[in-house]
Coordinates of C-alpha atoms and ligand atoms in Angstrom, one line a residue:
M1 CA -11.4 -32.9 -31.7
A2 CA -7.8 -32.4 -32.6
A3 CA -6.9 -29.1 -34.5
V4 CA -6.8 -30.3 -38.1
S5 CA -5.4 -27.3 -39.7
S6 CA -1.6 -27.1 -39.9
Q7 CA -1.2 -23.8 -38.0
A8 CA 1.4 -21.6 -39.6
N9 CA 0.2 -18.9 -37.1
A10 CA 2.9 -17.9 -34.6
E11 CA 0.3 -16.1 -32.4
A12 CA -1.5 -18.4 -29.8
V13 CA -3.7 -15.7 -28.5
V14 CA -5.0 -12.9 -30.5
V15 CA -7.4 -10.4 -29.1
D16 CA -8.8 -7.6 -31.4
S17 CA -10.8 -4.7 -30.4
V18 CA -12.9 -6.9 -27.9
E19 CA -15.6 -5.1 -25.9
K20 CA -17.9 -6.4 -23.3
R21 CA -20.7 -4.8 -21.2
F22 CA -22.3 -6.0 -18.0
G23 CA -25.4 -3.9 -17.9
A24 CA -24.2 -0.3 -17.3
V25 CA -20.4 -1.3 -16.7
H26 CA -18.4 -1.1 -19.8
A27 CA -15.8 -3.8 -18.6
L28 CA -13.9 -4.1 -21.8
Q29 CA -13.6 -1.0 -24.1
G30 CA -11.7 -2.2 -27.1
V31 CA -9.0 -4.5 -25.8
S32 CA -6.3 -5.6 -28.3
F33 CA -3.2 -7.7 -27.7
A34 CA -1.4 -10.9 -28.9
A35 CA 0.8 -13.6 -27.3
P36 CA 3.1 -15.7 -29.5
E37 CA 3.2 -19.5 -29.1
G38 CA 5.3 -20.6 -26.2
S39 CA 5.6 -17.2 -24.5
V40 CA 4.2 -16.1 -21.0
L41 CA 2.1 -13.0 -21.1
G42 CA 1.6 -11.1 -17.9
V43 CA -1.6 -9.2 -17.5
L44 CA -1.4 -6.5 -14.9
G45 CA -4.0 -4.1 -13.7
P46 CA -5.8 -2.5 -10.7
N47 CA -9.0 -4.2 -9.2
G48 CA -11.9 -4.1 -11.7
A49 CA -9.5 -3.3 -14.7
G50 CA -11.0 -6.0 -16.9
K51 CA -8.3 -8.9 -16.3
T52 CA -10.8 -11.6 -15.4
T53 CA -13.4 -10.6 -17.9
T54 CA -10.5 -10.9 -20.6
V55 CA -9.6 -14.4 -19.4
S56 CA -13.3 -15.3 -19.5
V57 CA -13.8 -14.1 -23.0
L58 CA -10.7 -16.1 -24.1
S59 CA -11.8 -19.3 -22.2
T60 CA -15.1 -19.0 -23.8
L61 CA -17.0 -18.4 -20.5
V62 CA -18.1 -15.0 -21.6
R63 CA -19.2 -14.0 -25.2
P64 CA -17.7 -10.5 -26.4
D65 CA -20.1 -7.9 -27.5
A66 CA -17.8 -6.6 -30.1
G67 CA -14.5 -7.4 -31.6
H68 CA -12.7 -10.8 -32.1
A69 CA -10.5 -13.1 -30.2
S70 CA -8.8 -16.5 -31.1
V71 CA -7.0 -19.0 -29.1
A72 CA -4.6 -21.6 -30.6
G73 CA -6.1 -20.5 -34.0
F74 CA -9.6 -21.0 -33.0
D75 CA -12.3 -18.2 -32.7
V76 CA -13.7 -18.1 -29.3
V77 CA -17.2 -17.6 -30.6
R78 CA -17.4 -19.7 -33.6
D79 CA -15.0 -22.6 -32.5
A80 CA -15.7 -22.4 -28.9
A81 CA -15.7 -26.2 -28.3
A82 CA -12.2 -26.4 -30.1
V83 CA -10.9 -23.5 -28.0
R84 CA -12.0 -25.4 -25.0
A85 CA -10.3 -28.5 -26.0
S86 CA -6.9 -26.4 -26.3
I87 CA -6.8 -24.7 -23.2
M88 CA -6.5 -25.0 -19.4
L89 CA -8.1 -22.8 -16.8
T90 CA -7.3 -22.8 -13.3
G91 CA -10.3 -24.0 -11.3
Q92 CA -11.9 -25.4 -14.3
Y93 CA -11.3 -28.9 -13.0
A94 CA -12.4 -28.0 -9.5
A95 CA -14.4 -31.3 -10.0
L96 CA -11.9 -33.1 -7.9
D97 CA -13.3 -36.0 -5.9
D98 CA -12.7 -35.4 -2.2
L99 CA -12.9 -39.1 -1.5
L100 CA -10.3 -40.2 -4.1
T101 CA -6.6 -39.5 -3.5
G102 CA -4.3 -37.2 -5.3
R103 CA -3.1 -39.9 -7.4
E104 CA -6.5 -41.6 -8.1
N105 CA -7.8 -38.2 -9.1
L106 CA -4.9 -37.8 -11.8
V107 CA -5.3 -41.3 -13.1
L108 CA -9.1 -40.7 -13.3
F109 CA -8.5 -37.6 -15.6
G110 CA -6.0 -39.6 -17.6
R111 CA -8.5 -42.3 -18.2
L112 CA -11.1 -39.8 -19.0
L113 CA -8.8 -38.2 -21.6
G114 CA -8.1 -41.5 -23.2
L115 CA -4.5 -42.1 -22.0
G116 CA -5.2 -45.7 -21.2
H117 CA -4.3 -47.6 -17.9
K118 CA -0.5 -47.5 -18.1
G119 CA -0.1 -44.0 -19.7
S120 CA -2.4 -42.6 -17.0
R121 CA -0.4 -43.9 -14.2
R122 CA 2.7 -42.8 -15.8
R123 CA 1.4 -39.2 -16.4
A124 CA 0.0 -39.2 -12.7
D125 CA 3.5 -40.0 -11.4
E126 CA 5.1 -37.2 -13.4
L127 CA 2.6 -34.7 -12.4
L128 CA 2.8 -35.7 -8.7
A129 CA 6.7 -35.3 -8.9
Q130 CA 6.5 -32.1 -10.6
F131 CA 4.0 -30.6 -8.0
E132 CA 5.8 -32.1 -5.1
L133 CA 2.8 -33.9 -4.1
E134 CA 4.4 -37.4 -3.8
D135 CA 4.1 -37.6 -0.1
A136 CA 0.6 -36.7 -0.2
A137 CA -0.3 -38.8 -3.3
D138 CA -2.1 -41.4 -1.6
R139 CA -4.1 -39.4 0.9
R140 CA -7.7 -38.3 0.0
V141 CA -7.9 -34.8 -1.5
G142 CA -10.6 -33.9 1.1
Q143 CA -7.8 -33.7 3.7
Y144 CA -5.5 -31.5 1.7
S145 CA -4.6 -28.0 2.8
G146 CA -5.6 -25.2 0.5
G147 CA -2.2 -24.8 -1.2
M148 CA -2.0 -28.7 -2.0
R149 CA -5.7 -28.5 -3.4
R150 CA -4.7 -25.7 -5.7
R151 CA -1.7 -27.6 -6.9
I152 CA -3.6 -31.0 -7.3
D153 CA -6.4 -28.9 -9.3
I154 CA -3.7 -27.4 -11.5
A155 CA -2.0 -30.8 -12.0
C156 CA -5.4 -32.3 -13.0
G157 CA -5.6 -29.6 -15.8
L158 CA -2.3 -30.6 -17.1
V159 CA -2.8 -34.3 -17.5
R160 CA -3.0 -33.6 -21.2
L161 CA -0.7 -30.7 -22.1
P162 CA -2.9 -27.8 -23.3
K163 CA -1.9 -25.3 -26.0
V164 CA -2.7 -22.3 -23.9
V165 CA -2.9 -22.1 -20.2
F166 CA -4.9 -19.3 -18.4
L167 CA -3.8 -18.6 -14.7
D168 CA -6.0 -15.8 -13.2
E169 CA -4.1 -14.7 -10.1
P170 CA -2.8 -18.2 -9.4
T171 CA -0.5 -17.3 -6.5
T172 CA -2.9 -15.0 -4.5
G173 CA -2.9 -16.2 -0.9
L174 CA -0.2 -18.8 -1.4
D175 CA 2.6 -19.1 1.0
P176 CA 6.1 -18.3 -0.5
V177 CA 7.0 -22.0 -1.0
S178 CA 3.7 -22.7 -3.0
R179 CA 4.3 -19.5 -4.7
Q180 CA 7.7 -20.7 -5.9
A181 CA 6.1 -24.0 -7.0
V182 CA 3.7 -22.1 -9.2
W183 CA 6.5 -20.1 -10.6
S184 CA 8.5 -23.1 -11.6
L185 CA 5.2 -24.7 -13.1
V186 CA 5.0 -21.5 -15.4
R187 CA 8.5 -21.9 -16.4
G188 CA 8.1 -25.6 -17.1
L189 CA 5.0 -25.0 -19.2
R190 CA 6.9 -22.3 -21.2
H191 CA 9.8 -24.9 -21.7
D192 CA 7.2 -27.4 -23.0
G193 CA 6.1 -24.8 -25.6
V194 CA 2.8 -23.9 -23.9
T195 CA 1.6 -20.4 -24.0
V196 CA 0.8 -18.9 -20.6
L197 CA -1.6 -16.0 -20.0
L198 CA -1.1 -14.9 -16.3
T199 CA -3.0 -12.2 -14.5
T200 CA -1.4 -11.0 -11.4
Q201 CA -1.4 -8.2 -8.8
Y202 CA 2.3 -8.9 -8.0
L203 CA 4.2 -6.9 -10.2
E204 CA 7.5 -8.8 -9.2
E205 CA 5.7 -12.0 -10.4
A206 CA 4.9 -10.6 -13.8
D207 CA 8.6 -9.1 -13.9
V208 CA 10.2 -12.5 -13.4
L209 CA 7.9 -14.7 -15.3
S210 CA 6.7 -12.8 -18.4
D211 CA 8.1 -12.4 -21.9
N212 CA 5.7 -9.6 -22.4
I213 CA 3.4 -7.6 -20.2
I214 CA 0.3 -5.7 -20.7
V215 CA -1.3 -3.3 -18.4
I216 CA -5.0 -3.0 -18.5
D217 CA -6.8 -0.2 -16.8
K218 CA -10.5 0.8 -17.0
G219 CA -11.1 -1.8 -19.8
R220 CA -8.2 -0.6 -21.9
V221 CA -4.7 -1.7 -22.6
I222 CA -2.7 1.2 -21.5
A223 CA 0.9 0.0 -21.9
E224 CA 2.5 -2.9 -23.3
G225 CA 6.2 -4.4 -23.5
T226 CA 8.7 -6.3 -21.7
A227 CA 9.3 -5.6 -18.1
D228 CA 12.4 -3.7 -19.3
D229 CA 10.6 -1.8 -21.8
L230 CA 8.0 -0.7 -19.2
K231 CA 10.7 0.3 -16.7
S232 CA 12.8 2.3 -19.0
R233 CA 9.7 4.2 -20.2
S234 CA 9.3 5.3 -16.5
G235 CA 12.7 6.8 -16.6
P236 CA 16.4 5.8 -16.6
S237 CA 18.5 4.2 -13.9
Y238 CA 19.4 6.7 -11.0
C239 CA 22.0 6.9 -8.3
E240 CA 20.7 7.2 -4.9
V241 CA 23.1 8.4 -2.0
V242 CA 22.4 8.3 1.6
P243 CA 24.9 10.4 3.8
V244 CA 25.4 9.3 7.4
D245 CA 24.6 13.1 8.4
T246 CA 21.4 14.2 7.0
A247 CA 22.9 17.8 7.3
N248 CA 25.1 16.7 4.3
V249 CA 22.1 16.0 2.1
A250 CA 22.1 19.7 0.7
A251 CA 25.7 19.6 0.0
V252 CA 25.6 16.3 -1.8
A253 CA 22.7 17.5 -3.9
R254 CA 24.7 20.5 -5.1
M255 CA 27.7 18.3 -5.7
L256 CA 25.6 16.0 -8.1
A257 CA 23.7 18.7 -9.8
S258 CA 26.0 18.6 -12.9
F259 CA 24.8 14.9 -13.6
G260 CA 21.3 16.2 -14.1
T261 CA 18.1 16.8 -12.2
V262 CA 18.8 16.0 -8.5
A263 CA 15.8 15.0 -6.3
I264 CA 15.7 14.8 -2.4
S265 CA 13.4 12.1 -1.0
D266 CA 10.3 12.8 1.1
S267 CA 12.2 11.6 4.3
G268 CA 14.8 14.1 3.5
D269 CA 17.7 11.7 4.1
R270 CA 18.6 10.6 0.7
V271 CA 19.6 12.2 -2.7
S272 CA 18.9 10.7 -6.3
V273 CA 20.2 11.6 -9.6
P274 CA 19.7 10.1 -13.1
A275 CA 22.6 7.7 -13.9
P276 CA 22.2 7.1 -17.7
D277 CA 25.9 5.7 -17.6
G278 CA 25.0 3.2 -14.9
P279 CA 28.3 2.2 -13.0
S280 CA 30.4 5.1 -14.3
T281 CA 27.9 7.7 -13.0
L282 CA 28.0 5.9 -9.7
A283 CA 31.8 5.8 -9.4
A284 CA 31.9 9.5 -10.4
A285 CA 29.6 10.5 -7.9
L286 CA 31.2 8.4 -5.1
G287 CA 34.4 10.1 -6.1
R288 CA 33.2 13.7 -5.6
I289 CA 31.4 12.9 -2.4
T290 CA 34.3 11.1 -0.9
D291 CA 36.8 13.9 -2.0
A292 CA 34.7 16.3 0.0
G293 CA 35.1 14.0 3.0
I294 CA 31.4 13.3 3.4
E295 CA 30.6 9.7 4.9
L296 CA 27.7 7.7 3.4
V297 CA 25.5 5.0 4.6
D298 CA 24.7 3.7 1.3
I299 CA 25.2 4.6 -2.4
A300 CA 23.6 2.4 -5.0
L301 CA 22.4 2.2 -8.5
R302 CA 18.7 1.8 -8.8
R303 CA 16.2 1.1 -11.6
P304 CA 12.5 2.1 -11.4
S305 CA 10.7 -0.8 -10.0
L306 CA 7.6 -2.2 -11.8
D307 CA 5.6 -1.0 -9.0
E308 CA 6.7 2.6 -9.8
V309 CA 5.9 2.1 -13.4
F310 CA 2.5 0.7 -12.5
V311 CA 1.6 3.7 -10.2
K312 CA 2.9 6.2 -12.8
L313 CA 0.7 4.5 -15.6
T314 CA -2.3 4.2 -13.6
R315 CA -2.5 7.6 -11.9
P316 CA -2.6 11.0 -13.4
A317 CA 0.8 12.2 -14.3
A318 CA 0.7 15.5 -12.5
E319 CA 2.4 14.6 -9.2
A320 CA 5.2 12.5 -10.6
D321 CA 7.9 15.2 -11.0
A322 CA 6.5 17.6 -8.3
R323 CA 9.5 17.3 -6.1
A324 CA 12.3 17.4 -8.7
V325 CA 14.7 20.1 -7.6
D326 CA 16.2 21.6 -10.9
A327 CA 20.1 21.9 -11.1
Ligands
ATP401 N1 -20.7 -10.8 -14.2 C1 -20.6 -9.5 -14.0 N2 -21.6 -8.8 -13.9 C2 -21.6 -7.5 -13.6 N3 -20.4 -6.8 -13.6 C3 -19.2 -7.5 -13.8 C4 -19.3 -9.0 -13.9 N4 -18.0 -9.5 -14.1 C5 -17.3 -8.3 -14.1 N5 -18.1 -7.2 -14.0 C6 -17.3 -5.8 -13.8 O1 -16.6 -5.5 -14.8 C7 -15.5 -4.8 -14.3 C8 -14.2 -5.7 -14.7 O2 -14.1 -6.7 -13.8 P1 -13.0 -7.9 -13.7 O3 -13.3 -8.9 -12.8 O4 -12.8 -8.2 -15.1 O5 -11.8 -7.0 -13.2 P2 -10.4 -7.6 -12.7 O6 -9.4 -6.7 -13.4 O7 -10.3 -9.0 -12.9 O8 -10.3 -7.1 -11.1 P3 -9.7 -8.0 -10.0 O9 -8.3 -7.5 -9.7 O10 -10.4 -7.5 -8.8 O11 -9.9 -9.4 -10.0 C9 -15.7 -4.4 -12.9 O12 -16.2 -3.3 -12.8 C10 -16.8 -5.6 -12.6 O13 -17.4 -5.2 -11.5
MG402 MG1 -10.0 -10.7 -11.5

């Protein structure tokens, strides 16, 4: 079932005004986005936002009530079989045989996919190396730990390289080493030209892995862009100053007021001020403070984290600037 058409289409995933209801729950309320071939799209959103429903629509497990979606150039409703042949979904191949070893499972999938005896063994070796499962290769999968199982499960889905991979919270509950392994897997897939759609609760993960990020909330895309775009939308870099003596906080705040709106932290021990000129602002601030003989624990240039962006986007804006002290 090879894709016959020569795709001039540069978008591997296109979602256009997709809606889905589950009874009274309007889970997707007109979701639209696209992911170019060979890119990693991070899908962020709070619990219940509609991330898994979106992945289910794209992997043909759930039929949209309205709108259109296509994957690898195939419509998820009209060409569902072709979509399924082009994708890999974590957990889809949970049909692992516990009585077979990791290597035997991989070879079995290779044979089922028509890779032949030699081809299947070669692909199994590559995947065992890639997933650092060589030591466990000849042990039965039934004896694997949770993290190892997750890895062999993903590896089985990659015996034949798909066009698009859906990873729905692939690192939830994994230890840091296994998490790093999934991260390098995502980077490797991208390197091989595979498009990856990755949902995650870990903003840091979306930040380091994604070419583009969409934020979904209550069944709608509420923001879209690179991690940098999203961060700069939530405000410029700022300079944070922590005096040794908290009695100097107010004096520092006055000293820096000419740089812009100064804010004092809730804890009352640090001052922050916008630093649109980055290091130059920091150097100028440090100069003023040291000239005044005030000792510091720390002075640093900070950018809004993706966490701050996320909180700002998914919560009413009102409180955001409440504590700003105007110069
Ligand atoms: N099969 C279903 N039947 C009824 N309601 C459902 C079904 N699947 C999802 N929902 C509802 O649709 C909404 C979106 O759920 P979804 O699983 O897509 O969220 P999510 O963003 O993946 O959340 P999480 O971060 O918790 O995984 C939720 O209100 C959920 O309860
Ligand atoms: Mg989910």
